[in-house]
Tab-separated table of C-alpha atoms in Angstrom:
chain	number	residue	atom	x	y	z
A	1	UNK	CA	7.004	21.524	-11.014
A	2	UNK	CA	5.650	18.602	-8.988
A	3	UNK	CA	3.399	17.180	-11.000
A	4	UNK	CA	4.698	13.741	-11.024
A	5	UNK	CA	3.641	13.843	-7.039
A	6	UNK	CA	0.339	14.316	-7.637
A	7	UNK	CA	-2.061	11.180	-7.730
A	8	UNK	CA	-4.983	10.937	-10.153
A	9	UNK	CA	-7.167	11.975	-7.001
A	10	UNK	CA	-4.947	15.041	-6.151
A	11	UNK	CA	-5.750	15.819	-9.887
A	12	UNK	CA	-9.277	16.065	-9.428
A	13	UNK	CA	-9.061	17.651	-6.574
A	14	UNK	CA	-6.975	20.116	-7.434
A	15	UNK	CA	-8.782	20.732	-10.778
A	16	UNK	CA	-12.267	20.923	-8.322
A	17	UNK	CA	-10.005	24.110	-6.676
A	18	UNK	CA	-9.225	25.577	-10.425
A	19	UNK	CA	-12.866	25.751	-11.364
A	20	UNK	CA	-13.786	27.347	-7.907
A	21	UNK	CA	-11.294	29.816	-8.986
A	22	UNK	CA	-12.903	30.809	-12.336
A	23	UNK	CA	-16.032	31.242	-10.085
A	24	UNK	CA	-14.907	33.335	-7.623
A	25	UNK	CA	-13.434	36.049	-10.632
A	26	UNK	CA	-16.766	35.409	-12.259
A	27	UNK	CA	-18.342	37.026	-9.106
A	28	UNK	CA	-16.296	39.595	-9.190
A	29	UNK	CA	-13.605	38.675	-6.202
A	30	UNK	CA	-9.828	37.558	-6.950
A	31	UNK	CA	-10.193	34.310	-8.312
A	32	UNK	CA	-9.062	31.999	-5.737
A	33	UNK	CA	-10.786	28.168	-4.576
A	34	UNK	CA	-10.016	25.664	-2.066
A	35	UNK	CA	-11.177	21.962	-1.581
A	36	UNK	CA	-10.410	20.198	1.563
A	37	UNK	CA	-10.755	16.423	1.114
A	38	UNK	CA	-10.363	13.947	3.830
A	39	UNK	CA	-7.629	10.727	4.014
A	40	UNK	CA	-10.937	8.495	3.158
A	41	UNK	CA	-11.978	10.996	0.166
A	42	UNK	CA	-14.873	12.875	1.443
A	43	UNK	CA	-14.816	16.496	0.587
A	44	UNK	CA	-15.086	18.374	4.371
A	45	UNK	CA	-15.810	21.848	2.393
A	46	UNK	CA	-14.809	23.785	-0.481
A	47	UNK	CA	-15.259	27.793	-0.996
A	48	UNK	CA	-13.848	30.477	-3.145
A	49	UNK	CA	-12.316	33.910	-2.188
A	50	UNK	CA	-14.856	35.962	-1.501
A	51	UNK	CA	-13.372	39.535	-0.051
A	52	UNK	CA	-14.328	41.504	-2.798
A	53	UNK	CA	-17.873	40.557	-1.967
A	54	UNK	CA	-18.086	40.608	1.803
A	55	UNK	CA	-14.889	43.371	2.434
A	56	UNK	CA	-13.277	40.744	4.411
A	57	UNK	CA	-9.822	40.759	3.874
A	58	UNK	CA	-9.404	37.706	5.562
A	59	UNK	CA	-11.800	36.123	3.321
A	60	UNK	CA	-9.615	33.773	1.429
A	61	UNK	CA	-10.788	30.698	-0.229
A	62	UNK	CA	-8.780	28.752	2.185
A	63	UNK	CA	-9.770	30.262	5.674
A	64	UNK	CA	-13.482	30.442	4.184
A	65	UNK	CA	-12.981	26.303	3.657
A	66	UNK	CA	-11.531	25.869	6.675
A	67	UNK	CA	-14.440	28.377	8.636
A	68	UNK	CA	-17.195	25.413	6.701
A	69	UNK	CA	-15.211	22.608	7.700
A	70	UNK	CA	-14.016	23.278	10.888
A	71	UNK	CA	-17.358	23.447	13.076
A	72	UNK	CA	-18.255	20.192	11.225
A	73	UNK	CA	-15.638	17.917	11.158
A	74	UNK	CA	-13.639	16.884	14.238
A	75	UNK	CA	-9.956	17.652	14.285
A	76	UNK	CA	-8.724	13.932	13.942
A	77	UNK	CA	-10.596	14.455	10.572
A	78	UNK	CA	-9.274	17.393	9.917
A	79	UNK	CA	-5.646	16.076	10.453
A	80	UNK	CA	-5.380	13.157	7.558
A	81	UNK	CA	-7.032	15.761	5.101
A	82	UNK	CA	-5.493	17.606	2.393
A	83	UNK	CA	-6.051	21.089	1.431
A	84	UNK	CA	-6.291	21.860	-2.285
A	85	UNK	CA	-5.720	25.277	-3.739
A	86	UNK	CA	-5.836	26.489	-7.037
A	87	UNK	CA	-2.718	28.946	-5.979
A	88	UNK	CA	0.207	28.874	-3.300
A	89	UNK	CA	-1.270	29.398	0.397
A	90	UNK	CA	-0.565	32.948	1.318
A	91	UNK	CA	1.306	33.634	4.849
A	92	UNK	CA	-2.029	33.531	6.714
A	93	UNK	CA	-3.487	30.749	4.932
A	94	UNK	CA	-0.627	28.485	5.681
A	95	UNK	CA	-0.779	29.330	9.233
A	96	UNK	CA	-4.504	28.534	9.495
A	97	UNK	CA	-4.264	25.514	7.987
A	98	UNK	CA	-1.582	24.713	10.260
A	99	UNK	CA	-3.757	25.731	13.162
A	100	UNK	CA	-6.620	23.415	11.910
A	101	UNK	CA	-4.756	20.516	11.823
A	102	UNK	CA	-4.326	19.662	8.289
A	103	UNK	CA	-0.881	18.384	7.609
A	104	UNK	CA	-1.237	17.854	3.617
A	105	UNK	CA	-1.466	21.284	0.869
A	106	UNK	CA	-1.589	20.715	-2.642
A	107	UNK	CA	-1.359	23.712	-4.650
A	108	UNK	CA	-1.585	24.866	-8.192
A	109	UNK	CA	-0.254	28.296	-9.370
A	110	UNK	CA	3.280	29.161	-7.530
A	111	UNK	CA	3.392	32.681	-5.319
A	112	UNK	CA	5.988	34.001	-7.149
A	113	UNK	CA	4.044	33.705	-10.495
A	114	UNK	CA	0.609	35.382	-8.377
A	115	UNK	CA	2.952	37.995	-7.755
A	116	UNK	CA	3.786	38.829	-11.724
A	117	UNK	CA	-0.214	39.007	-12.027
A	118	UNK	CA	-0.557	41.265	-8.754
A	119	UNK	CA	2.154	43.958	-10.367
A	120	UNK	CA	-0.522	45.249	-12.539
A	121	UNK	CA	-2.653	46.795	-8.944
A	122	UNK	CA	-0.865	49.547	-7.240
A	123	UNK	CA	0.239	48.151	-3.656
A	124	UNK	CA	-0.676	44.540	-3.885
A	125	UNK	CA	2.340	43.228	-1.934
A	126	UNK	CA	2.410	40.198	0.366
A	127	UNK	CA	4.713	38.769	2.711
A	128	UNK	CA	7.383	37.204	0.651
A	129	UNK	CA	7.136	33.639	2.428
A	130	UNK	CA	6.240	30.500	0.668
A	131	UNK	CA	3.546	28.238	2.230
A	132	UNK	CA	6.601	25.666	2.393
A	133	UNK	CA	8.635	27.659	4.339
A	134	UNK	CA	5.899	28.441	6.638
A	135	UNK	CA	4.747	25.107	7.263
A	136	UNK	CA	8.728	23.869	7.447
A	137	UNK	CA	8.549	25.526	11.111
A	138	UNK	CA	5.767	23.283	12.173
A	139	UNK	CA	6.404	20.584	14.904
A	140	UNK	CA	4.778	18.003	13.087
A	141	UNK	CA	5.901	17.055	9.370
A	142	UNK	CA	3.536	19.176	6.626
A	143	UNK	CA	3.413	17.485	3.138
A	144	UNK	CA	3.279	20.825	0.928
A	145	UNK	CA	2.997	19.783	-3.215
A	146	UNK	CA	2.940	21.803	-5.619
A	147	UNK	CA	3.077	24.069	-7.697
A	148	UNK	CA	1.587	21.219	-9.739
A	149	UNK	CA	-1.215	21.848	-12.743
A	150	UNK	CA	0.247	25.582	-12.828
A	151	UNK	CA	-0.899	26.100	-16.502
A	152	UNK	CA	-4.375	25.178	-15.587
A	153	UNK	CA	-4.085	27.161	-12.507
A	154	UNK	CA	-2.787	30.568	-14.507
A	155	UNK	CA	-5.703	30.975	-16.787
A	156	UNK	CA	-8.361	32.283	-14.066
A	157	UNK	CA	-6.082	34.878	-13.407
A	158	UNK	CA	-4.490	35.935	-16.724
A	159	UNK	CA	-8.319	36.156	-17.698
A	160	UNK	CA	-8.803	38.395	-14.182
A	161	UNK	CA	-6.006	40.575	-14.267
A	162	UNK	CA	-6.382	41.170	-17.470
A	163	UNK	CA	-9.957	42.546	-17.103
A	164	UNK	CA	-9.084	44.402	-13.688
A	165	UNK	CA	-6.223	46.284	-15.470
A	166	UNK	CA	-8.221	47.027	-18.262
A	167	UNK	CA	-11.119	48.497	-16.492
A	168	UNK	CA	-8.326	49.991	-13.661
A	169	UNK	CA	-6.982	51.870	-16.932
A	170	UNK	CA	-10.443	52.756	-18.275
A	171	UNK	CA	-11.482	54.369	-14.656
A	172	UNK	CA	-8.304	56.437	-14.893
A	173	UNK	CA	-8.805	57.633	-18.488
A	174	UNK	CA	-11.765	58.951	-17.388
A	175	UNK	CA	-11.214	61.019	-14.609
A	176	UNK	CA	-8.838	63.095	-16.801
């Protein structure tokens, strides 16, 4: 846990990403949000996963943040800001935030612990690399935090999975 990292504003912010989270499962899509907040405090963008909705698998809440704020905000913005999400940056989401500049992640819900949920949908793996190690191999220094408010972070998806394996279950009872 790194939750004595995290500053009363990383807090917020990150708790901003948990509640995008409960509204992206409320809509149906895996509940994932993301908050990017410049060095000054200004949120750039926030957005929730939304590939459920649009059949985008690319749509994370992260790349959909980073697709509001980067047309907006110039790139020296981009840079001091932190990205806040209410779980651990997948593979591709740690490479496009790399991409757009942003050099700070705060996270709350670990990958490994996503991946407990995920057992209960028949071939939901991932690439097995953590958003540290991905952004360890960038040429500039990446501040990665978390996981940090995990508790908080978990109960979107204990509440999602839990409905998705129910209703997975019911589907199958009744095609017998």
């Amino acid at each position: 846990m790194q939750q004595d990292l995290l500053s009363d504003a990383d807090g917020t912010y990150l708790r901003r990403a948990i509640a995008l989270s409960a509204e992206a499962a409320a809509q149906g899509n895996r509940p994932f949000g993301a908050v990017i907040v410049s060095a000054d405090g200004q949120v750039l963008a926030e957005a929730i996963n939304n590939n459920a909705a649009t059949g985008d698998c690319t749509a994370h809440a992260e790349v959909n943040a980073l697709r509001l704020a980067s047309p907006r905000h110039p790139r020296a913005l981009l840079a001091g800001a932190t990205m806040y999400a209410s779980g651990e940056p997948c593979v591709m989401c740690a490479g496009a935030i790399f991409w757009a500049g942003i050099r700070r992640v705060v996270f709350g819900i670990d990958a490994v612990s996503l991946r407990g949920f995920r057992v209960l949908q028949a071939g939901a793996g991932d690439l097995e690399m953590s958003c540290r190690e991905v952004l360890a191999r960038s040429p500039e220094p990446c501040v990665v935090i978390g996981p940090a408010l995990q508790q908080e972070a978990a109960l979107p998806h204990e509440a999602y999975w839990r409905v998705s394996a129910a209703a997975k279950a019911e589907t199958l009872e009744n095609t017998r």
